[in-house]
Every structure is written in structure tokens, then in C-alpha cells.
Tab-separated table of C-alpha atoms and ligand atoms in Angstrom:
chain	number	residue	atom	x	y	z
C	27	MET	CA	13.472	32.351	-4.730
C	28	ALA	CA	13.731	31.041	-1.395
C	29	VAL	CA	16.875	30.745	0.597
C	30	TYR	CA	16.912	28.570	3.757
C	31	GLU	CA	19.325	28.236	6.875
C	32	SER	CA	18.046	24.700	7.379
C	33	VAL	CA	16.455	22.010	5.340
C	34	THR	CA	13.787	21.794	8.168
C	35	ASP	CA	12.667	25.306	7.160
C	36	ALA	CA	12.024	24.148	3.646
C	37	ILE	CA	9.319	21.557	4.558
C	38	GLY	CA	5.865	22.575	3.154
C	39	GLN	CA	4.924	25.327	0.726
C	40	THR	CA	4.423	22.817	-2.009
C	41	PRO	CA	2.713	23.920	-5.401
C	42	LEU	CA	-0.703	22.814	-6.877
C	43	PHE	CA	-0.908	21.615	-10.394
C	44	ARG	CA	-4.004	21.372	-12.358
C	45	LEU	CA	-4.638	17.900	-13.921
C	46	THR	CA	-5.597	19.142	-17.435
C	47	ARG	CA	-5.201	15.739	-19.269
C	48	LEU	CA	-6.684	13.520	-16.683
C	49	GLY	CA	-9.453	15.961	-16.037
C	50	GLU	CA	-10.281	16.471	-19.564
C	51	GLY	CA	-14.012	16.784	-20.136
C	52	ILE	CA	-14.662	17.061	-16.399
C	53	ALA	CA	-16.392	20.440	-15.616
C	54	ALA	CA	-14.970	20.728	-11.996
C	55	PRO	CA	-11.028	21.695	-12.113
C	56	VAL	CA	-8.983	19.153	-10.228
C	57	TYR	CA	-5.628	20.415	-8.553
C	58	ALA	CA	-2.883	18.111	-7.298
C	59	LYS	CA	-0.817	19.226	-4.264
C	60	ALA	CA	2.686	17.904	-5.156
C	61	GLU	CA	3.813	16.624	-1.699
C	62	PHE	CA	6.626	14.652	-3.325
C	63	LEU	CA	8.404	18.039	-3.777
C	64	ASN	CA	9.009	18.256	-0.058
C	65	ILE	CA	12.701	18.118	0.761
C	66	GLY	CA	12.469	14.347	1.961
C	67	GLY	CA	10.217	13.530	-0.988
C	68	SER	CA	6.857	13.117	0.925
C	69	VAL	CA	3.956	14.645	2.813
C	70	LYS	CA	5.376	12.998	5.904
C	71	ASP	CA	8.333	15.519	6.291
C	72	ARG	CA	5.582	17.743	7.733
C	73	ALA	CA	4.359	15.276	10.380
C	74	ALA	CA	8.018	14.311	11.197
C	75	ARG	CA	9.025	17.906	11.771
C	76	SER	CA	5.907	18.523	13.858
C	77	MET	CA	6.254	15.389	16.153
C	78	ILE	CA	10.056	16.040	16.803
C	79	LEU	CA	9.510	19.722	17.805
C	80	ALA	CA	6.496	18.588	20.063
C	81	ALA	CA	8.561	15.786	21.592
C	82	GLU	CA	11.514	18.344	22.263
C	83	ARG	CA	8.925	20.914	23.834
C	84	ASP	CA	7.360	18.111	25.970
C	85	GLY	CA	10.596	16.780	27.204
C	86	HIS	CA	10.262	13.323	25.694
C	87	LEU	CA	13.169	13.901	23.431
C	88	ARG	CA	16.434	15.029	24.934
C	89	PRO	CA	19.902	15.782	23.691
C	90	GLY	CA	21.606	12.501	22.757
C	91	GLY	CA	18.220	10.814	22.405
C	92	THR	CA	17.208	8.240	19.862
C	93	ILE	CA	14.260	8.451	17.751
C	94	ILE	CA	12.335	5.234	16.971
C	95	GLU	CA	9.559	4.667	14.549
C	96	ALA	CA	7.458	2.009	12.751
C	97	THR	CA	7.270	3.433	9.165
C	98	SER	CA	6.390	2.335	5.869
C	99	GLY	CA	9.243	4.583	4.855
C	100	ASN	CA	8.388	8.112	4.362
C	101	THR	CA	7.722	9.106	7.946
C	102	GLY	CA	11.108	7.453	8.677
C	103	ILE	CA	12.885	9.596	6.023
C	104	GLY	CA	11.270	12.782	7.311
C	105	LEU	CA	12.120	11.807	10.932
C	106	THR	CA	15.752	10.985	9.846
C	107	ILE	CA	16.408	14.294	7.981
C	108	VAL	CA	14.966	16.391	10.765
C	109	GLY	CA	16.353	14.198	13.579
C	110	ARG	CA	19.898	13.901	12.266
C	111	GLN	CA	19.889	17.771	11.651
C	112	ARG	CA	19.076	18.045	15.541
C	113	GLY	CA	21.741	15.561	16.617
C	114	TYR	CA	19.670	12.425	17.376
C	115	ARG	CA	20.167	8.661	16.422
C	116	VAL	CA	17.315	7.476	14.353
C	117	ILE	CA	16.152	3.946	14.136
C	118	ALA	CA	13.595	3.156	11.414
C	119	CYS	CA	11.583	-0.103	11.672
C	120	VAL	CA	10.144	-0.827	8.185
C	121	SER	CA	7.479	-3.274	7.068
C	122	ASP	CA	9.110	-6.135	4.968
C	123	ARG	CA	6.331	-5.410	2.487
C	124	SER	CA	7.612	-1.834	1.807
C	125	ALA	CA	9.593	-1.037	-1.541
C	126	PRO	CA	13.210	-1.754	-0.767
C	127	GLU	CA	14.146	1.672	-2.300
C	128	LYS	CA	12.576	3.216	0.693
C	129	SER	CA	15.090	1.432	3.084
C	130	ASP	CA	18.028	2.267	0.813
C	131	ILE	CA	16.881	6.140	1.113
C	132	LEU	CA	16.524	5.719	4.909
C	133	ARG	CA	20.124	4.493	5.150
C	134	ALA	CA	21.506	7.208	2.836
C	135	TYR	CA	20.173	9.892	5.258
C	136	GLY	CA	21.738	8.146	8.214
C	137	ALA	CA	19.008	5.993	9.695
C	138	GLU	CA	19.494	2.487	11.202
C	139	VAL	CA	16.899	0.315	9.391
C	140	VAL	CA	15.234	-2.835	11.143
C	141	LEU	CA	13.012	-4.750	8.798
C	142	ALA	CA	10.001	-6.665	10.510
C	143	PRO	CA	6.788	-8.322	9.040
C	144	THR	CA	3.325	-6.657	9.341
C	145	THR	CA	1.442	-9.671	7.978
C	146	LEU	CA	1.247	-11.287	11.318
C	147	PRO	CA	-1.604	-11.033	13.877
C	148	ALA	CA	-1.071	-7.538	15.708
C	149	GLU	CA	-0.421	-9.555	19.038
C	150	HIS	CA	2.488	-11.593	17.635
C	151	PRO	CA	5.783	-10.555	19.167
C	152	ASP	CA	7.664	-10.327	15.834
C	153	HIS	CA	4.964	-7.988	14.400
C	154	LEU	CA	6.614	-4.608	13.417
C	155	PHE	CA	4.495	-2.649	16.199
C	156	ASN	CA	5.864	-4.984	18.954
C	157	VAL	CA	9.306	-4.960	17.661
C	158	VAL	CA	9.204	-1.242	17.831
C	159	ARG	CA	7.911	-1.028	21.419
C	160	ARG	CA	10.565	-3.654	22.718
C	161	LEU	CA	13.396	-1.430	21.207
C	162	THR	CA	11.883	1.645	22.669
C	163	GLU	CA	12.090	0.029	26.165
C	164	GLU	CA	15.609	-1.399	25.590
C	165	ILE	CA	17.356	1.829	24.504
C	166	PRO	CA	17.918	4.441	27.112
C	167	GLY	CA	16.750	7.963	25.859
C	168	ALA	CA	14.716	6.341	23.116
C	169	TRP	CA	11.331	8.184	22.063
C	170	LEU	CA	8.756	6.302	19.996
C	171	ALA	CA	7.265	8.865	17.477
C	172	ASN	CA	4.191	6.822	17.077
C	173	GLN	CA	2.703	8.745	14.038
C	174	TYR	CA	-0.372	6.505	14.538
C	175	ASP	CA	-1.465	7.941	17.760
C	176	ASN	CA	0.596	11.118	18.176
C	177	PRO	CA	-1.495	14.288	18.026
C	178	ALA	CA	1.403	16.327	16.571
C	179	ASN	CA	0.977	14.370	13.286
C	180	PRO	CA	-2.634	15.722	12.360
C	181	GLU	CA	-1.629	18.840	13.935
C	182	ALA	CA	1.079	19.441	11.509
C	183	HIS	CA	-1.499	19.750	8.779
C	184	VAL	CA	-3.812	21.855	10.705
C	185	HIS	CA	-0.968	24.460	10.806
C	186	THR	CA	0.604	23.936	7.161
C	187	THR	CA	-1.147	21.785	4.659
C	188	GLY	CA	-4.678	23.117	5.443
C	189	PRO	CA	-3.815	26.905	5.271
C	190	GLU	CA	-1.636	26.416	2.303
C	191	ILE	CA	-4.492	25.014	0.171
C	192	TRP	CA	-6.955	27.496	1.424
C	193	GLU	CA	-4.724	30.147	0.474
C	194	GLN	CA	-3.456	28.612	-2.835
C	195	THR	CA	-7.214	28.379	-3.831
C	196	GLY	CA	-8.237	31.739	-2.766
C	197	GLY	CA	-10.855	29.963	-0.627
C	198	ARG	CA	-12.644	28.401	-3.634
C	199	ILE	CA	-11.829	24.814	-2.634
C	200	THR	CA	-15.073	22.750	-2.308
C	201	HIS	CA	-13.746	19.165	-2.052
C	202	PHE	CA	-10.619	17.705	-0.585
C	203	VAL	CA	-9.481	14.194	-1.413
C	204	ALA	CA	-6.688	12.235	0.290
C	205	GLY	CA	-5.582	8.688	1.132
C	206	VAL	CA	-5.818	7.526	4.836
C	207	GLY	CA	-2.883	5.699	6.324
C	208	THR	CA	-2.408	7.064	9.869
C	209	GLY	CA	-5.131	9.439	9.010
C	210	GLY	CA	-2.904	12.443	9.825
C	211	THR	CA	-3.193	14.103	6.657
C	212	ILE	CA	-6.900	13.917	5.992
C	213	SER	CA	-7.702	14.607	9.558
C	214	GLY	CA	-5.639	17.876	9.977
C	215	THR	CA	-5.952	19.113	6.368
C	216	GLY	CA	-9.575	18.339	6.186
C	217	GLY	CA	-10.455	19.387	9.682
C	218	TYR	CA	-8.783	22.844	9.051
C	219	LEU	CA	-10.505	23.219	5.805
C	220	LYS	CA	-13.827	22.334	7.183
C	221	LYS	CA	-13.397	24.899	10.047
C	222	VAL	CA	-12.132	27.765	7.829
C	223	SER	CA	-14.989	27.250	5.315
C	224	GLY	CA	-17.764	26.905	7.766
C	225	SER	CA	-18.071	23.295	6.814
C	226	ALA	CA	-18.400	24.120	3.183
C	227	VAL	CA	-15.694	21.826	2.167
C	228	THR	CA	-16.441	18.223	1.631
C	229	VAL	CA	-13.713	15.746	2.664
C	230	VAL	CA	-13.336	12.482	0.702
C	231	GLY	CA	-11.147	9.551	1.682
C	232	ALA	CA	-9.510	7.621	-1.107
C	233	ASP	CA	-9.296	3.893	0.122
C	234	PRO	CA	-7.969	0.805	-1.376
C	235	GLU	CA	-11.199	-1.396	-2.192
C	236	ALA	CA	-10.101	-3.930	0.502
C	237	SER	CA	-9.216	-1.541	3.391
C	238	THR	CA	-11.646	-1.325	6.386
C	239	TYR	CA	-11.763	2.417	6.591
C	240	GLY	CA	-13.943	2.493	3.579
C	241	GLY	CA	-15.859	-0.668	4.410
C	242	GLY	CA	-13.656	-3.348	2.855
C	243	ASP	CA	-12.766	-6.772	4.423
C	244	GLY	CA	-9.326	-5.850	5.632
C	245	SER	CA	-7.591	-8.406	3.276
C	246	PRO	CA	-4.114	-7.290	1.882
C	247	TRP	CA	-4.034	-4.945	-1.114
C	248	PHE	CA	-1.015	-3.644	-3.242
C	249	VAL	CA	-1.038	0.130	-2.599
C	250	GLU	CA	1.478	0.786	0.206
C	251	SER	CA	0.934	3.152	3.078
C	252	ILE	CA	-2.796	3.802	2.921
C	253	GLY	CA	-5.849	1.812	4.167
C	254	HIS	CA	-6.355	-0.388	7.181
C	255	PHE	CA	-5.408	-4.115	7.098
C	256	VAL	CA	-6.663	-6.676	9.502
C	257	HIS	CA	-4.919	-9.917	9.974
C	258	PRO	CA	-7.626	-12.645	10.402
C	259	GLU	CA	-6.190	-13.756	13.748
C	260	THR	CA	-5.868	-10.190	15.175
C	261	VAL	CA	-8.159	-10.131	18.319
C	262	GLU	CA	-8.672	-6.502	18.898
C	263	ASP	CA	-8.431	-4.271	16.021
C	264	LEU	CA	-7.943	-0.532	16.651
C	265	TRP	CA	-7.871	2.362	14.258
C	266	PRO	CA	-5.262	4.963	14.718
C	267	GLU	CA	-5.928	8.004	16.996
C	268	SER	CA	-4.377	10.250	14.355
C	269	TYR	CA	-7.575	9.311	12.087
C	270	HIS	CA	-10.536	11.448	13.171
C	271	ARG	CA	-13.269	9.738	11.374
C	272	ASP	CA	-15.890	12.627	11.887
C	273	VAL	CA	-13.822	14.680	9.505
C	274	VAL	CA	-14.431	12.327	6.478
C	275	ASP	CA	-17.758	12.813	4.771
C	276	ALA	CA	-17.383	9.914	2.148
C	277	PHE	CA	-15.091	7.346	0.861
C	278	GLU	CA	-14.144	6.440	-2.642
C	279	ARG	CA	-13.133	2.727	-2.718
C	280	ILE	CA	-10.532	2.146	-5.452
C	281	PRO	CA	-9.459	-1.134	-6.642
C	282	ASP	CA	-5.758	-1.745	-6.912
C	283	ARG	CA	-5.522	-1.780	-10.851
C	284	GLU	CA	-7.396	1.583	-11.019
C	285	SER	CA	-4.979	2.984	-8.555
C	286	LEU	CA	-1.757	1.708	-10.358
C	287	LEU	CA	-2.933	2.606	-13.935
C	288	THR	CA	-3.909	5.929	-12.580
C	289	ALA	CA	-0.418	6.642	-11.263
C	290	ARG	CA	1.146	5.510	-14.509
C	291	ARG	CA	-1.051	7.955	-16.332
C	292	LEU	CA	-0.152	10.740	-13.897
C	293	ALA	CA	3.496	10.405	-14.858
C	294	ARG	CA	2.872	10.057	-18.765
C	295	GLU	CA	0.271	12.499	-19.299
C	296	GLU	CA	0.646	15.143	-16.572
C	297	GLY	CA	4.411	14.891	-15.931
C	298	LEU	CA	3.911	14.098	-12.265
C	299	LEU	CA	5.718	11.076	-11.215
C	300	ALA	CA	3.998	10.014	-7.956
C	301	GLY	CA	3.679	6.865	-5.875
C	302	PRO	CA	0.796	4.296	-5.932
C	303	SER	CA	-1.203	5.959	-3.109
C	304	SER	CA	-1.207	9.196	-5.345
C	305	GLY	CA	-2.871	7.070	-8.005
C	306	THR	CA	-5.529	6.003	-5.444
C	307	ALA	CA	-6.179	9.595	-4.446
C	308	VAL	CA	-6.315	10.759	-8.088
C	309	ALA	CA	-8.734	7.997	-9.115
C	310	ALA	CA	-10.912	9.048	-6.293
C	311	ALA	CA	-10.567	12.727	-7.058
C	312	LEU	CA	-11.630	12.050	-10.560
C	313	ARG	CA	-14.653	10.000	-9.568
C	314	VAL	CA	-15.693	12.921	-7.204
C	315	ALA	CA	-15.098	15.640	-9.817
C	316	ARG	CA	-17.182	13.821	-12.534
C	317	ARG	CA	-20.180	14.431	-10.233
C	318	LEU	CA	-19.444	18.181	-9.796
C	319	GLY	CA	-19.955	21.384	-11.820
C	320	PRO	CA	-17.687	24.276	-12.894
C	321	ASP	CA	-18.061	26.297	-9.703
C	322	ASP	CA	-16.726	23.424	-7.615
C	323	LEU	CA	-12.893	22.945	-7.149
C	324	VAL	CA	-11.259	19.777	-6.134
C	325	VAL	CA	-7.805	19.486	-4.318
C	326	VAL	CA	-6.141	16.056	-4.230
C	327	LEU	CA	-3.136	15.312	-2.260
C	328	LEU	CA	-0.106	13.437	-4.016
C	329	PRO	CA	1.846	11.995	-0.842
C	330	ASP	CA	4.937	10.955	-2.528
C	331	SER	CA	7.268	10.254	-5.568
C	332	GLY	CA	7.251	7.542	-8.038
C	333	ARG	CA	10.944	7.319	-7.759
C	334	SER	CA	10.511	4.971	-4.718
C	335	TYR	CA	8.507	2.398	-6.940
C	336	LEU	CA	10.443	2.157	-10.218
C	337	SER	CA	10.726	-1.561	-9.683
C	338	LYS	CA	7.071	-2.035	-8.998
C	339	LEU	CA	4.240	-0.091	-10.656
C	340	PHE	CA	6.463	1.727	-13.175
C	341	ASN	CA	7.978	-1.820	-14.168
C	342	ASP	CA	5.813	-3.388	-16.830
C	343	ASP	CA	7.163	-6.929	-16.078
C	344	TRP	CA	6.155	-6.363	-12.488
C	345	MET	CA	2.823	-5.146	-13.418
C	346	ARG	CA	2.287	-8.108	-15.692
C	347	ALA	CA	3.603	-10.652	-13.235
C	348	TRP	CA	1.008	-9.649	-10.589
C	349	GLY	CA	-1.823	-9.527	-13.185
C	350	PHE	CA	-2.338	-5.565	-13.226
C	351	LEU	CA	-1.428	-5.100	-16.971
C	352	GLU	CA	-2.693	-6.983	-19.953
C	353	GLU	CA	-2.025	-4.657	-22.837
C	354	PRO	CA	0.495	-5.878	-25.606
C	355	ARG	CA	4.189	-5.035	-24.868
C	356	THR	CA	4.379	-3.347	-28.339
C	357	PRO	CA	1.697	-2.600	-31.021
C	358	GLN	CA	3.257	-5.459	-32.928
C	359	ASP	CA	3.439	-8.004	-30.134
C	360	ASP	CA	0.964	-10.728	-30.667
C	361	GLU	CA	2.289	-13.512	-28.363
C	362	PRO	CA	-0.483	-15.171	-26.587
C	363	THR	CA	-0.669	-14.426	-22.855
C	364	VAL	CA	-1.741	-16.440	-19.844
C	365	ARG	CA	-5.245	-14.819	-20.287
C	366	THR	CA	-5.758	-16.885	-23.532
C	367	VAL	CA	-5.284	-20.258	-21.594
C	368	LEU	CA	-7.258	-19.099	-18.428
C	369	ARG	CA	-9.814	-21.670	-17.515
C	370	THR	CA	-13.075	-20.479	-15.731
C	371	HIS	CA	-13.197	-22.866	-12.839
C	372	GLN	CA	-13.099	-21.381	-9.270
C	373	LEU	CA	-9.650	-21.813	-7.758
C	374	VAL	CA	-9.783	-24.742	-5.132
C	375	THR	CA	-7.862	-24.001	-1.981
C	376	VAL	CA	-7.237	-25.578	1.363
C	377	PRO	CA	-7.494	-23.535	4.708
C	378	SER	CA	-4.234	-23.736	6.749
C	379	ASP	CA	-6.239	-25.070	9.932
C	380	ALA	CA	-7.638	-27.890	7.927
C	381	SER	CA	-6.878	-31.580	8.775
C	382	LEU	CA	-5.267	-33.940	6.267
C	383	ALA	CA	-8.555	-35.921	5.858
C	384	ASP	CA	-10.561	-32.601	5.072
C	385	ALA	CA	-7.678	-31.545	2.791
C	386	LEU	CA	-7.964	-34.766	0.744
C	387	ALA	CA	-11.664	-34.432	0.279
C	388	VAL	CA	-10.951	-30.974	-1.339
C	389	LEU	CA	-7.846	-31.973	-3.250
C	390	ARG	CA	-9.670	-34.773	-4.994
C	391	THR	CA	-11.934	-32.000	-6.643
C	392	ALA	CA	-8.884	-29.871	-7.597
C	393	PRO	CA	-7.602	-30.150	-11.086
C	394	GLY	CA	-4.305	-32.232	-11.230
C	395	GLY	CA	-5.033	-32.875	-7.424
C	396	VAL	CA	-2.943	-29.884	-6.316
C	397	ALA	CA	-4.042	-26.982	-4.513
C	398	PRO	CA	-2.686	-23.756	-2.657
C	399	VAL	CA	-2.986	-23.645	1.062
C	400	VAL	CA	-4.156	-20.308	2.287
C	401	VAL	CA	-4.164	-18.636	5.698
C	402	ALA	CA	-7.142	-19.819	7.729
C	403	ARG	CA	-9.680	-16.806	7.733
C	404	PRO	CA	-13.252	-16.005	7.167
C	405	ALA	CA	-14.127	-15.961	3.555
C	406	ARG	CA	-12.692	-12.916	1.661
C	407	PRO	CA	-15.110	-11.788	-0.929
C	408	TYR	CA	-12.386	-10.498	-3.310
C	409	GLY	CA	-10.547	-13.908	-3.606
C	410	VAL	CA	-7.244	-15.283	-2.507
C	411	VAL	CA	-4.739	-12.785	-1.933
C	412	ALA	CA	-1.163	-13.939	-3.241
C	413	GLY	CA	0.252	-12.779	0.163
C	414	GLU	CA	-1.947	-14.925	2.125
C	415	ILE	CA	-0.924	-18.332	0.441
C	416	VAL	CA	1.328	-20.278	2.904
C	417	GLY	CA	2.259	-23.296	0.789
C	418	SER	CA	0.708	-26.054	-1.453
C	419	LEU	CA	-0.514	-29.479	-1.095
C	420	SER	CA	-1.053	-32.434	-3.406
C	421	ALA	CA	-3.434	-35.249	-2.938
C	422	ALA	CA	-0.672	-37.839	-4.023
C	423	ALA	CA	1.724	-36.599	-1.454
C	424	VAL	CA	-0.860	-36.580	1.572
C	425	GLU	CA	-2.121	-40.126	0.440
C	426	SER	CA	1.483	-41.599	0.390
C	427	ALA	CA	2.277	-39.952	3.691
C	428	ILE	CA	-0.918	-41.553	5.357
C	429	ALA	CA	-0.252	-44.961	3.592
C	430	ALA	CA	3.373	-44.982	4.693
C	431	GLY	CA	2.241	-44.054	8.313
C	432	ARG	CA	4.306	-40.938	8.332
C	433	ALA	CA	0.889	-38.957	9.031
C	434	ARG	CA	-2.531	-39.597	10.291
C	435	PRO	CA	-5.763	-38.315	8.671
C	436	GLY	CA	-6.577	-35.998	11.622
C	437	ASP	CA	-3.099	-34.308	11.363
C	438	PRO	CA	-3.044	-30.641	10.614
C	439	VAL	CA	-2.065	-30.003	6.938
C	440	THR	CA	0.746	-27.688	8.183
C	441	GLY	CA	3.061	-30.656	8.764
C	442	GLU	CA	2.798	-31.732	5.143
C	443	LEU	CA	3.142	-28.358	3.201
C	444	ALA	CA	5.066	-28.095	0.064
C	445	ALA	CA	6.536	-24.738	-1.221
C	446	PRO	CA	3.775	-22.278	-2.649
C	447	LEU	CA	3.281	-22.986	-6.304
C	448	PRO	CA	4.858	-20.341	-8.534
C	449	THR	CA	2.726	-17.383	-9.748
C	450	VAL	CA	2.068	-16.009	-13.226
C	451	GLY	CA	0.086	-12.806	-14.248
C	452	VAL	CA	-2.856	-12.977	-16.512
C	453	GLY	CA	-1.110	-10.476	-18.810
C	454	GLN	CA	2.166	-12.340	-18.941
C	455	PRO	CA	3.322	-13.772	-22.259
C	456	LEU	CA	3.164	-17.653	-22.326
C	457	SER	CA	6.967	-17.930	-22.948
C	458	SER	CA	7.832	-15.885	-19.684
C	459	ALA	CA	5.014	-17.812	-17.798
C	460	HIS	CA	6.455	-21.044	-18.736
C	461	GLY	CA	9.899	-19.861	-17.652
C	462	ALA	CA	8.314	-19.118	-14.190
C	463	LEU	CA	7.600	-22.955	-13.595
C	464	GLY	CA	11.432	-23.704	-13.628
C	465	THR	CA	12.093	-27.488	-13.561
C	466	GLU	CA	10.301	-28.399	-10.262
C	467	HIS	CA	6.718	-27.268	-10.780
C	468	ASP	CA	4.076	-28.699	-12.945
C	469	ALA	CA	1.488	-25.968	-12.306
C	470	ALA	CA	1.278	-22.271	-11.511
C	471	LEU	CA	-1.271	-20.005	-9.887
C	472	VAL	CA	-2.698	-17.359	-12.157
C	473	LEU	CA	-2.891	-13.884	-10.530
C	474	LEU	CA	-5.595	-11.294	-11.679
C	475	ASP	CA	-5.131	-8.019	-9.968
C	476	GLY	CA	-2.805	-9.604	-7.302
C	477	ARG	CA	-5.317	-12.332	-6.483
C	478	ALA	CA	-5.002	-15.994	-7.353
C	479	VAL	CA	-8.059	-16.839	-9.588
C	480	SER	CA	-7.007	-20.211	-11.225
C	481	LEU	CA	-4.406	-22.763	-11.996
C	482	VAL	CA	-2.499	-23.480	-15.023
C	483	HIS	CA	-0.472	-26.586	-15.998
C	484	ARG	CA	2.723	-26.926	-17.644
C	485	ALA	CA	1.311	-28.236	-20.928
C	486	GLU	CA	-1.062	-25.088	-21.300
C	487	LEU	CA	1.826	-22.814	-20.857
C	488	ASP	CA	4.058	-24.429	-23.419
C	489	PRO	CA	4.526	-21.670	-26.097
C	490	ALA	CA	5.027	-24.359	-28.787
C	491	ALA	CA	1.730	-25.845	-28.131
C	492	ALA	CA	-0.315	-22.701	-27.897
C	493	GLY	CA	-2.141	-21.630	-31.064
C	494	GLY	CA	-3.616	-18.314	-32.216
C	495	GLY	CA	-2.939	-14.766	-31.063
C	496	ARG	CA	-3.967	-12.754	-27.899
H	7	PMP	N1	0.673	7.940	1.019
H	7	PMP	C1	2.015	7.468	1.336
H	7	PMP	C2	3.008	7.237	0.337
H	7	PMP	C3	2.444	7.582	2.595
H	7	PMP	O1	3.823	7.339	2.929
H	7	PMP	C4	1.438	7.938	3.681
H	7	PMP	C5	2.024	7.939	5.158
H	7	PMP	N2	2.100	6.602	5.793
H	7	PMP	C6	0.154	8.191	3.301
H	7	PMP	C7	-0.100	8.035	1.935
H	7	PMP	C8	-1.026	8.426	4.273
H	7	PMP	O2	-0.842	9.557	4.917
H	7	PMP	P1	-1.405	9.515	6.416
H	7	PMP	O3	-0.416	8.756	7.307
H	7	PMP	O4	-1.081	11.202	6.865
H	7	PMP	O5	-2.700	9.193	6.420
């Protein structure tokens, strides 16, 4: 049993677990590297330690200095643990889309947390990345860790994760599967494994279906911390320098529902409580392993713990509300769900850069004359992402504004926007969906896999009026 003089020394040396249940019937063994067992709870402890030590060595970080980072949470936790041990102030700037538990953990370790949006064009001054740059300029002695472009991030995995996996598998690994956020993990670990094996190891990226790394359209998705998102108004889109694209041989593109349900299975069937990006990675690893034989050996990396997501993917109500879960709540439960009243018509939407006249033409074709207004953007093949809905518009409201002379047909719709419609998930029981309407709404958007696919009206959701079972 190990004894450490400092928590910093305890980072790494994580175990592999064979996925016996999820891998049942698959010839190739699949082993999961449990990075959530790191001292700060994630794979990013490795990158954090490596970046801080390199910055001290290079003179970027001096005694009394301040560490600043834009982080989905885990890198910030690693930087805070290591940074505080070494006497630095740490400011973690977190995306307002990250799970709130992560910010609580950051504060618990002594970080100052700044929340900023990431759903803006990259050039917008309030975008997380620009907030971070501004803070770094303003605070004397500040150093921006910049995991996205810092070579010490992938380097951490060249020196630790890669060699550990090679040693743990006795050089038998044939396939390495990991998600790609900054790309540090897959580039460093994959690069090392390729080098040490004479390119015998195949490296597979596990990517959310919509992410651009694996060929998606860059629209938002629900698995935090991996993939590459592109806002439609972003002018110049750059991939992080920590991502070495030549290391990745292939991508498996995993839909959100498959990622989330796989993470839930991982906890229930393997006793490994890991986060959503682990679900993506394991789903990809299982796809890869199904195509392999008994002489192959797959290692999949589980970046963090499921404890940070208890209010999301491990919460059945959350899963249902976003349209990711449809099974009955209990075997006896036969209350009809939104699915039973779902109509098949395509959702009518108004783009946010439309004029009122254009919007009226669209609204007259919408059931009930009401439609969501979505961020103007090129067509997204996967449907309207809930996070890109900026408001709602009704034909009656637009017509009366024009008739009263408060608006002209050529005016932009943005001046007449009402609040976004409430949302309900396809797997939500009718009574709870009806409750979501409150008193002020007559319709709700129906979410399937986090995307708005249809509209339901109050009468359809009335549990008293609904007949039949699920
Ligand atoms: N999963 C989780 C939960 C993470 O926090 C991160 C880091 N952002 C990743 C995956 C991706 O790791 P990397 O940045 O090394 O590509």
C-alpha cells in the first residue's frame, strides 16, 4: 500500500477493470482505465500537474502567482489541488453549461469560480475564452494554463497514462479508445502507445455524434467535456493544439442517448460510477470490440466520476424531461407518456434573423399559430437543439403588433419575442408534462434526445382526457 508525502504524488497509477457484463458475448476483452480514482476525481489531474510544473520550470508561474483556466471543471479541480499545495491563487472560469456540482467542488478545494457562457460566437467578449484572456491581462502575476494549446497537457499522458497502460496490459493492448476534449488524453496516450508498439495500436476517438472532430455539424450535444462545438456565427474555428489529429485512426460517433444509457449501465452492471463522457467512450469501445477477435485487447479510458452528474444522467426525472428515457418508472406503471400523444408533423420554426412578415408566413402553417424561434444558422441535420431556442412567437401577437402600428412587417422578429415555450420529454408521464405548462402556456415543445421534435397543446396533455396505456 502506498504512502505519499503529498497528494500531488498520488496522481496517476490508476487500475484497469475488465468490463465483464457489458462485454458479455464479445470475443475481445475490454478493460476500462478508471481515471475517476485520481485524487481530484478525473484524468485531468495528470494534465494539471504537468502544466503547473512546466510553467514553474519555464518561469511563467512564480511564487505568489495566480493560475487562471477556462475549464469544464475537471482541469480546474486538478489545477486547484496542485496549485493550492504549491501556494498559488486559482481562478477557474467555468462554462455555465457545466454541472453545478463541479463548481461546488472547485470552491471546496479553494478556487475562485467565475461562470461565463460558451454558447456565444467565439469572438463575443463575454465568451468564456475571452473572459479568461481579460482576467489574465488584468491580474499581475497571472498565468493562463490554457489546456487547449499547452503542450504540457498531452505530454502528461506521454509520461504517465501511456506507459501505465502498456505496462498494465503487458504490451497486449491492440486498441485504445478515448473521448476528445482538448485532445490531450488521446494525443499523448495514443501517441505513446503507437510509438512503443511500432504503430500496432489502433487509436479510436469516441465522439458525440454532432461534434466536428468525428464529422458532425458542430451543433450542441449533452455529453459534457468532449467533442468540438461550433457556434453558427463563429468566423474562424480552430481546433486545439493539444489535439494531434494524426494520432487518431478512426472515430466512433455516438448519439447522446447511447452515451447516457451506457454510463448508467456502467454503474449498475459493472459497479463503475462514471460520467457521461465515460459512457461515450465505453459505447465506442464496445462497438470497436464487437468487430475484433480474442487476440485483441481494448482499453477504454473513463475520464471522471458519476458523482458530479447525480442531478443529470443518474436522475430519472432529468433523463425523462430531456427525452432520453422512455421506459416505465416501475414495472407496474402504466400512466401514458408524452410519446402516446406525439404527433408526427415536422416542427415549424422561425429563424432569429427573420423579418416579422417572413415569420407570419411561417406561423400561419404552424399548429395553433405558435412556433419556437431558433438561433439563425445553417440547417442542422439533427433537428432543433433545445439550447438554441431563443424565444417563441405567435401569429396573433405579431398581427396585433402590426395592426396597432407598434411594429412594421420589415422589422426583425427579435423585437417581438415571447419567452421560450416550456419543454417536455417524450418519456415524461402526461400528468408531469401537464404540470410543466403552468398557468401561462397553452403548448409545450416535445424533446426527443434533447432536440425539439414537435409541439403539444394543453388539451392533449390533460391526463383526464387521455385514454389507454403507454
Ligand atoms: N471527459 C471529461 C469528463 C473531461 O473533463 C475531459 C477534459 N475536458 C475529457 C473527457 C477530455 O479529455 P481531454 O481534454 O484530454 O481530451
